[in-house]
């Protein structure tokens, strides 16, 4: 195992110190328990948008802390849920008097710990659970579908709504609309290696890919020979389109994501194929996001997420955001 680390047991703490050093104008990192908080928190009168999960998916979630997106993120150990006291601390640090919304990916540990934290909090706390992965109904980590790439889109859109002053009830309702309208699926060319484990999460031959993987290195729904980029993009896009379903005339946001080890030259190639396949079906891509925004350490692979848009979602997507990973309109 070759990684740029000092000690597998302290990799998260060390990375958080580096994150604070890199972005002192945007965020503050609290330790014991570990919470990444926007620099100006708490923002009075604003609903606090809080998320989190296991580390190893960077820039999710800490990279999305800042104006127009998250007020706080709770980083667990690598691929391990944050603890209830982390989430409760985030609520306390960000409570501006308008309540807090917890955005939770559908993994059993996350759901349980965020729920416990909500019960511990003294302020009004609501939560939503995103389950956009169409690959599997249940996995090693979940009861029901996993929360994956759609989380990035949800955090951006609802973060913008909270920034403009929407109430907690309105943020919950908007979240539920986004969750109902987004679908995702991913594939792996290689497995990732968790630092404290030291061996790949699963084995793939040089001529194999895994379709439908999760973001924790879980194997997917099928293993097949490596094909062309067009074949791989179709293998992801077809199940997404069939699931909602998406249809001619729909307006969508297309998110083409690297799982961590796939370079942008391949990602842009895949994105172009996906845009053409959608155009062939009469589906209009109105907004796009391309890059490594929800990763699985160094895994080579990609995921596609498709969000059916309405006018309000477009407006909120376009709203200014200033975080370490996303910055526009500022």
CSV table of C-alpha atoms in Angstrom, one decimal:
chain,number,residue,atom,x,y,z
A,1,UNK,CA,0.0,0.0,0.0
A,2,UNK,CA,1.4,3.4,-1.1
A,3,UNK,CA,-0.3,6.5,0.3
A,4,UNK,CA,0.8,9.9,1.3
A,5,UNK,CA,0.1,9.5,5.0
A,6,UNK,CA,2.0,9.4,8.3
A,7,UNK,CA,-0.2,7.0,10.4
A,8,UNK,CA,-3.3,5.2,9.2
A,9,UNK,CA,-4.9,5.8,12.6
A,10,UNK,CA,-4.6,9.6,12.4
A,11,UNK,CA,-5.2,10.2,8.7
A,12,UNK,CA,-8.5,12.0,9.2
A,13,UNK,CA,-7.2,14.3,12.0
A,14,UNK,CA,-4.1,15.1,10.0
A,15,UNK,CA,-6.2,15.9,6.9
A,16,UNK,CA,-8.5,18.1,8.9
A,17,UNK,CA,-5.6,20.1,10.1
A,18,UNK,CA,-4.5,20.6,6.5
A,19,UNK,CA,-8.0,21.6,5.5
A,20,UNK,CA,-8.0,24.3,8.1
A,21,UNK,CA,-4.6,25.5,7.0
A,22,UNK,CA,-5.7,25.7,3.4
A,23,UNK,CA,-9.1,27.4,3.9
A,24,UNK,CA,-8.9,29.7,7.0
A,25,UNK,CA,-11.1,32.3,5.3
A,26,UNK,CA,-14.0,29.8,4.7
A,27,UNK,CA,-14.1,27.4,7.6
A,28,UNK,CA,-13.0,26.4,11.1
A,29,UNK,CA,-12.2,22.9,12.2
A,30,UNK,CA,-13.2,21.9,15.7
A,31,UNK,CA,-11.7,18.9,17.3
A,32,UNK,CA,-13.0,16.4,20.0
A,33,UNK,CA,-15.5,16.0,18.5
A,34,UNK,CA,-14.4,16.7,14.9
A,35,UNK,CA,-16.7,19.2,13.1
A,36,UNK,CA,-16.0,21.4,10.1
A,37,UNK,CA,-18.0,24.7,10.5
A,38,UNK,CA,-18.4,27.7,8.2
A,39,UNK,CA,-16.3,30.6,9.3
A,40,UNK,CA,-19.2,32.9,10.2
A,41,UNK,CA,-21.4,30.4,12.0
A,42,UNK,CA,-23.8,30.7,13.5
A,43,UNK,CA,-25.7,32.8,11.0
A,44,UNK,CA,-28.6,34.4,12.9
A,45,UNK,CA,-32.0,33.7,11.6
A,46,UNK,CA,-30.8,31.2,9.1
A,47,UNK,CA,-31.7,27.5,9.0
A,48,UNK,CA,-28.4,25.5,9.6
A,49,UNK,CA,-27.8,22.9,6.9
A,50,UNK,CA,-25.6,20.1,8.3
A,51,UNK,CA,-24.4,16.9,6.8
A,52,UNK,CA,-21.6,14.4,7.2
A,53,UNK,CA,-20.4,10.8,6.9
A,54,UNK,CA,-17.4,8.7,6.8
A,55,UNK,CA,-14.2,10.3,5.5
A,56,UNK,CA,-12.6,9.1,2.3
A,57,UNK,CA,-15.3,10.8,0.0
A,58,UNK,CA,-13.6,14.2,-0.2
A,59,UNK,CA,-14.5,16.9,-1.0
A,60,UNK,CA,-17.9,15.5,0.4
A,61,UNK,CA,-18.8,16.8,3.0
A,62,UNK,CA,-16.2,19.2,4.4
A,63,UNK,CA,-15.4,20.7,1.0
A,64,UNK,CA,-18.9,22.0,0.7
A,65,UNK,CA,-18.9,24.0,4.0
A,66,UNK,CA,-19.4,27.7,3.4
A,67,UNK,CA,-21.7,30.4,2.1
A,68,UNK,CA,-24.6,29.0,0.0
A,69,UNK,CA,-24.1,25.3,1.0
A,70,UNK,CA,-23.4,23.6,4.3
A,71,UNK,CA,-23.1,25.3,7.7
A,72,UNK,CA,-21.2,22.3,9.1
A,73,UNK,CA,-20.0,18.8,8.2
A,74,UNK,CA,-19.2,15.9,10.5
A,75,UNK,CA,-16.3,13.7,9.3
A,76,UNK,CA,-16.3,10.2,10.7
A,77,UNK,CA,-13.3,7.8,10.4
A,78,UNK,CA,-12.7,6.5,6.9
A,79,UNK,CA,-15.9,4.9,5.6
A,80,UNK,CA,-17.4,5.1,9.1
A,81,UNK,CA,-20.4,7.1,10.3
A,82,UNK,CA,-19.9,10.2,12.4
A,83,UNK,CA,-20.9,9.8,16.0
A,84,UNK,CA,-24.0,11.4,17.6
A,85,UNK,CA,-21.9,13.8,19.6
A,86,UNK,CA,-20.3,15.1,16.5
A,87,UNK,CA,-23.6,15.9,14.9
A,88,UNK,CA,-25.0,17.3,18.1
A,89,UNK,CA,-22.0,19.5,18.4
A,90,UNK,CA,-22.5,20.7,14.8
A,91,UNK,CA,-26.1,21.7,15.6
A,92,UNK,CA,-25.0,23.6,18.7
A,93,UNK,CA,-22.2,25.5,16.8
A,94,UNK,CA,-24.5,26.5,13.9
A,95,UNK,CA,-27.8,27.2,15.7
A,96,UNK,CA,-28.8,30.6,14.5
A,97,UNK,CA,-32.3,30.4,16.0
A,98,UNK,CA,-34.1,29.0,12.9
A,99,UNK,CA,-33.5,25.3,13.4
A,100,UNK,CA,-31.3,22.8,11.7
A,101,UNK,CA,-31.8,20.4,8.8
A,102,UNK,CA,-29.7,17.3,8.7
A,103,UNK,CA,-28.9,15.8,5.3
A,104,UNK,CA,-28.3,12.1,5.7
A,105,UNK,CA,-27.1,9.6,3.2
A,106,UNK,CA,-29.0,6.3,3.5
A,107,UNK,CA,-26.5,4.2,5.3
A,108,UNK,CA,-27.6,2.4,8.5
A,109,UNK,CA,-25.0,3.9,10.8
A,110,UNK,CA,-25.5,7.4,9.4
A,111,UNK,CA,-29.3,7.2,9.8
A,112,UNK,CA,-29.1,5.9,13.3
A,113,UNK,CA,-26.4,8.4,14.6
A,114,UNK,CA,-28.0,11.4,13.0
A,115,UNK,CA,-31.4,10.5,14.4
A,116,UNK,CA,-29.8,10.1,17.9
A,117,UNK,CA,-28.1,13.5,17.5
A,118,UNK,CA,-31.4,15.1,16.6
A,119,UNK,CA,-32.9,13.8,19.8
A,120,UNK,CA,-30.0,15.2,21.8
A,121,UNK,CA,-30.2,18.7,20.3
A,122,UNK,CA,-31.9,21.5,22.2
A,123,UNK,CA,-32.9,23.4,19.0
A,124,UNK,CA,-35.5,22.3,16.5
A,125,UNK,CA,-33.9,19.7,14.2
A,126,UNK,CA,-35.3,17.9,11.2
A,127,UNK,CA,-33.7,15.4,8.9
A,128,UNK,CA,-34.0,14.1,5.4
A,129,UNK,CA,-32.5,10.9,4.0
A,130,UNK,CA,-31.3,10.7,0.4
A,131,UNK,CA,-31.3,7.3,-1.4
A,132,UNK,CA,-30.6,8.0,-5.0
A,133,UNK,CA,-28.5,4.9,-6.0
A,134,UNK,CA,-30.5,2.8,-8.5
A,135,UNK,CA,-27.9,-0.1,-8.5
A,136,UNK,CA,-29.1,-2.1,-5.5
A,137,UNK,CA,-32.1,-2.2,-3.2
A,138,UNK,CA,-30.1,-3.3,-0.2
A,139,UNK,CA,-26.3,-3.5,0.4
A,140,UNK,CA,-23.8,-4.3,3.1
A,141,UNK,CA,-24.3,-0.8,4.6
A,142,UNK,CA,-28.0,-0.1,4.0
A,143,UNK,CA,-31.6,-1.0,4.4
A,144,UNK,CA,-32.9,0.3,1.1
A,145,UNK,CA,-31.0,2.3,-1.6
A,146,UNK,CA,-27.7,4.0,-0.8
A,147,UNK,CA,-27.2,7.7,-0.8
A,148,UNK,CA,-24.6,8.7,-3.3
A,149,UNK,CA,-23.9,11.4,-5.9
A,150,UNK,CA,-27.3,13.1,-5.6
A,151,UNK,CA,-26.2,14.2,-2.2
A,152,UNK,CA,-23.9,16.9,-3.7
A,153,UNK,CA,-26.8,18.3,-5.7
A,154,UNK,CA,-29.1,18.2,-2.7
A,155,UNK,CA,-26.7,20.1,-0.5
A,156,UNK,CA,-26.1,22.8,-3.1
A,157,UNK,CA,-29.8,23.4,-3.9
A,158,UNK,CA,-31.1,23.3,-0.3
A,159,UNK,CA,-28.0,25.2,0.9
A,160,UNK,CA,-28.9,28.0,-1.4
A,161,UNK,CA,-32.5,28.0,-0.2
A,162,UNK,CA,-31.4,28.3,3.4
A,163,UNK,CA,-29.0,31.1,2.5
A,164,UNK,CA,-31.8,33.1,0.9
A,165,UNK,CA,-33.8,32.8,4.1
A,166,UNK,CA,-36.2,29.9,3.6
A,167,UNK,CA,-37.8,28.4,6.7
A,168,UNK,CA,-37.0,25.0,8.1
A,169,UNK,CA,-40.3,23.6,6.7
A,170,UNK,CA,-39.6,25.0,3.3
A,171,UNK,CA,-36.1,23.5,3.3
A,172,UNK,CA,-37.5,20.1,4.2
A,173,UNK,CA,-40.1,20.3,1.5
A,174,UNK,CA,-37.5,21.3,-1.1
A,175,UNK,CA,-35.2,18.5,0.0
A,176,UNK,CA,-38.0,15.9,-0.5
A,177,UNK,CA,-38.6,17.3,-4.0
A,178,UNK,CA,-34.9,16.9,-4.9
A,179,UNK,CA,-34.7,13.5,-3.4
A,180,UNK,CA,-37.7,12.3,-5.4
A,181,UNK,CA,-36.2,13.7,-8.6
A,182,UNK,CA,-32.6,12.5,-8.6
A,183,UNK,CA,-31.1,9.1,-9.5
A,184,UNK,CA,-27.5,7.9,-9.6
A,185,UNK,CA,-25.3,4.9,-10.5
A,186,UNK,CA,-21.5,4.2,-10.5
A,187,UNK,CA,-18.9,1.8,-11.8
A,188,UNK,CA,-15.3,0.9,-10.8
A,189,UNK,CA,-12.3,0.0,-12.8
A,190,UNK,CA,-10.3,-0.7,-9.7
A,191,UNK,CA,-11.0,-1.1,-6.0
A,192,UNK,CA,-9.9,1.4,-3.3
A,193,UNK,CA,-7.7,0.7,-0.3
A,194,UNK,CA,-8.8,1.9,3.1
A,195,UNK,CA,-5.6,3.1,5.0
A,196,UNK,CA,-6.1,1.1,8.2
A,197,UNK,CA,-7.0,-2.0,6.3
A,198,UNK,CA,-4.1,-1.9,3.8
A,199,UNK,CA,-5.6,-4.2,1.1
A,200,UNK,CA,-8.1,-3.5,-1.7
A,201,UNK,CA,-11.8,-3.6,-0.9
A,202,UNK,CA,-12.4,-6.2,-3.6
A,203,UNK,CA,-10.5,-7.8,-6.4
A,204,UNK,CA,-11.0,-7.0,-10.1
A,205,UNK,CA,-9.0,-8.6,-12.9
A,206,UNK,CA,-7.3,-6.2,-15.4
A,207,UNK,CA,-10.0,-6.8,-18.0
A,208,UNK,CA,-13.0,-6.4,-15.6
A,209,UNK,CA,-15.2,-3.6,-14.3
A,210,UNK,CA,-17.7,-3.6,-11.5
A,211,UNK,CA,-21.1,-2.0,-12.3
A,212,UNK,CA,-23.2,-0.5,-9.6
A,213,UNK,CA,-20.6,0.0,-6.9
A,214,UNK,CA,-21.1,1.9,-3.7
A,215,UNK,CA,-19.0,4.8,-2.4
A,216,UNK,CA,-17.5,2.6,0.4
A,217,UNK,CA,-15.8,0.2,-2.0
A,218,UNK,CA,-18.8,-2.2,-1.9
A,219,UNK,CA,-19.0,-4.4,-4.9
A,220,UNK,CA,-21.9,-3.7,-7.3
A,221,UNK,CA,-24.7,-5.5,-9.2
A,222,UNK,CA,-22.6,-7.1,-12.0
A,223,UNK,CA,-19.0,-7.7,-13.1
A,224,UNK,CA,-18.3,-7.6,-16.8
A,225,UNK,CA,-15.4,-7.3,-19.2
A,226,UNK,CA,-14.1,-3.8,-19.9
A,227,UNK,CA,-15.9,-2.2,-22.8
A,228,UNK,CA,-15.7,1.0,-24.7
A,229,UNK,CA,-16.5,4.3,-22.9
A,230,UNK,CA,-19.8,4.4,-24.7
A,231,UNK,CA,-20.7,1.0,-23.4
A,232,UNK,CA,-19.8,1.9,-19.9
A,233,UNK,CA,-21.7,5.2,-19.9
A,234,UNK,CA,-24.8,3.4,-21.3
A,235,UNK,CA,-24.5,0.8,-18.6
A,236,UNK,CA,-24.9,3.6,-16.0
A,237,UNK,CA,-27.3,5.9,-17.8
A,238,UNK,CA,-29.9,3.3,-19.0
A,239,UNK,CA,-30.9,2.1,-15.5
A,240,UNK,CA,-31.0,5.7,-14.2
A,241,UNK,CA,-33.4,6.8,-17.1
A,242,UNK,CA,-35.6,3.8,-16.5
A,243,UNK,CA,-35.9,4.2,-12.8
A,244,UNK,CA,-37.7,7.5,-12.3
A,245,UNK,CA,-38.4,7.3,-15.3
A,246,UNK,CA,-36.9,10.2,-17.3
A,247,UNK,CA,-38.6,11.0,-20.6
A,248,UNK,CA,-38.4,13.2,-23.7
A,249,UNK,CA,-39.1,16.9,-22.8
A,250,UNK,CA,-37.5,16.6,-19.3
A,251,UNK,CA,-35.0,19.2,-18.2
A,252,UNK,CA,-32.1,17.8,-16.2
A,253,UNK,CA,-28.8,18.5,-14.4
A,254,UNK,CA,-26.2,15.9,-15.4
A,255,UNK,CA,-23.5,15.3,-12.8
A,256,UNK,CA,-20.5,13.2,-14.1
A,257,UNK,CA,-18.3,12.3,-11.1
A,258,UNK,CA,-14.9,10.8,-10.7
A,259,UNK,CA,-14.6,8.2,-7.9
A,260,UNK,CA,-11.2,9.6,-7.1
A,261,UNK,CA,-8.7,8.0,-9.5
A,262,UNK,CA,-10.3,8.8,-12.9
A,263,UNK,CA,-8.6,11.7,-14.6
A,264,UNK,CA,-10.6,14.6,-16.1
A,265,UNK,CA,-9.7,13.7,-19.7
A,266,UNK,CA,-11.7,10.4,-19.3
A,267,UNK,CA,-14.4,12.1,-17.3
A,268,UNK,CA,-15.0,14.8,-19.9
A,269,UNK,CA,-15.1,12.1,-22.6
A,270,UNK,CA,-17.7,10.2,-20.7
A,271,UNK,CA,-19.7,13.3,-20.0
A,272,UNK,CA,-19.9,14.1,-23.7
A,273,UNK,CA,-21.2,10.7,-24.4
A,274,UNK,CA,-23.9,11.0,-21.7
A,275,UNK,CA,-25.0,14.4,-23.1
A,276,UNK,CA,-25.4,12.9,-26.6
A,277,UNK,CA,-27.3,9.9,-25.3
A,278,UNK,CA,-29.7,12.2,-23.4
A,279,UNK,CA,-30.1,14.5,-26.5
A,280,UNK,CA,-31.0,11.4,-28.5
A,281,UNK,CA,-33.8,10.8,-26.1
A,282,UNK,CA,-35.1,14.3,-26.2
A,283,UNK,CA,-33.9,15.1,-22.7
A,284,UNK,CA,-32.4,18.6,-22.3
A,285,UNK,CA,-29.3,19.0,-20.2
A,286,UNK,CA,-29.7,22.5,-18.7
A,287,UNK,CA,-27.1,22.4,-16.0
A,288,UNK,CA,-23.9,20.3,-15.5
A,289,UNK,CA,-21.3,19.4,-13.0
A,290,UNK,CA,-18.1,17.5,-13.9
A,291,UNK,CA,-15.3,16.5,-11.5
A,292,UNK,CA,-14.3,14.5,-8.4
A,293,UNK,CA,-17.0,15.7,-5.9
A,294,UNK,CA,-18.0,12.5,-4.1
A,295,UNK,CA,-15.1,10.0,-4.2
A,296,UNK,CA,-14.1,6.6,-2.8
A,297,UNK,CA,-10.5,7.3,-1.9
A,298,UNK,CA,-8.3,6.5,-5.0
A,299,UNK,CA,-10.8,4.2,-6.8
A,300,UNK,CA,-10.7,4.5,-10.6
A,301,UNK,CA,-14.3,4.7,-11.8
A,302,UNK,CA,-17.1,7.2,-12.3
A,303,UNK,CA,-20.7,7.8,-11.4
A,304,UNK,CA,-23.6,9.6,-13.1
A,305,UNK,CA,-26.3,11.5,-11.4
A,306,UNK,CA,-29.4,12.9,-13.1
A,307,UNK,CA,-31.7,15.4,-11.5
A,308,UNK,CA,-35.0,16.3,-13.1
A,309,UNK,CA,-35.1,20.1,-12.8
A,310,UNK,CA,-37.8,22.7,-12.3
A,311,UNK,CA,-37.4,26.5,-12.4
A,312,UNK,CA,-36.8,26.9,-8.7
A,313,UNK,CA,-34.1,24.2,-8.7
A,314,UNK,CA,-32.4,25.9,-11.6
A,315,UNK,CA,-32.4,29.3,-9.8
A,316,UNK,CA,-31.0,27.7,-6.6
A,317,UNK,CA,-28.4,25.8,-8.5
A,318,UNK,CA,-27.2,29.1,-10.1
A,319,UNK,CA,-27.2,31.0,-6.7
A,320,UNK,CA,-23.7,32.1,-5.4
A,321,UNK,CA,-21.7,29.5,-3.5
A,322,UNK,CA,-18.3,29.9,-1.8
A,323,UNK,CA,-16.9,26.7,-0.4
A,324,UNK,CA,-13.5,25.0,-0.8
A,325,UNK,CA,-14.8,22.7,-3.5
A,326,UNK,CA,-17.5,24.8,-5.3
A,327,UNK,CA,-17.2,28.5,-5.9
A,328,UNK,CA,-19.2,30.6,-8.3
A,329,UNK,CA,-21.1,33.9,-8.4
A,330,UNK,CA,-18.8,35.4,-5.7
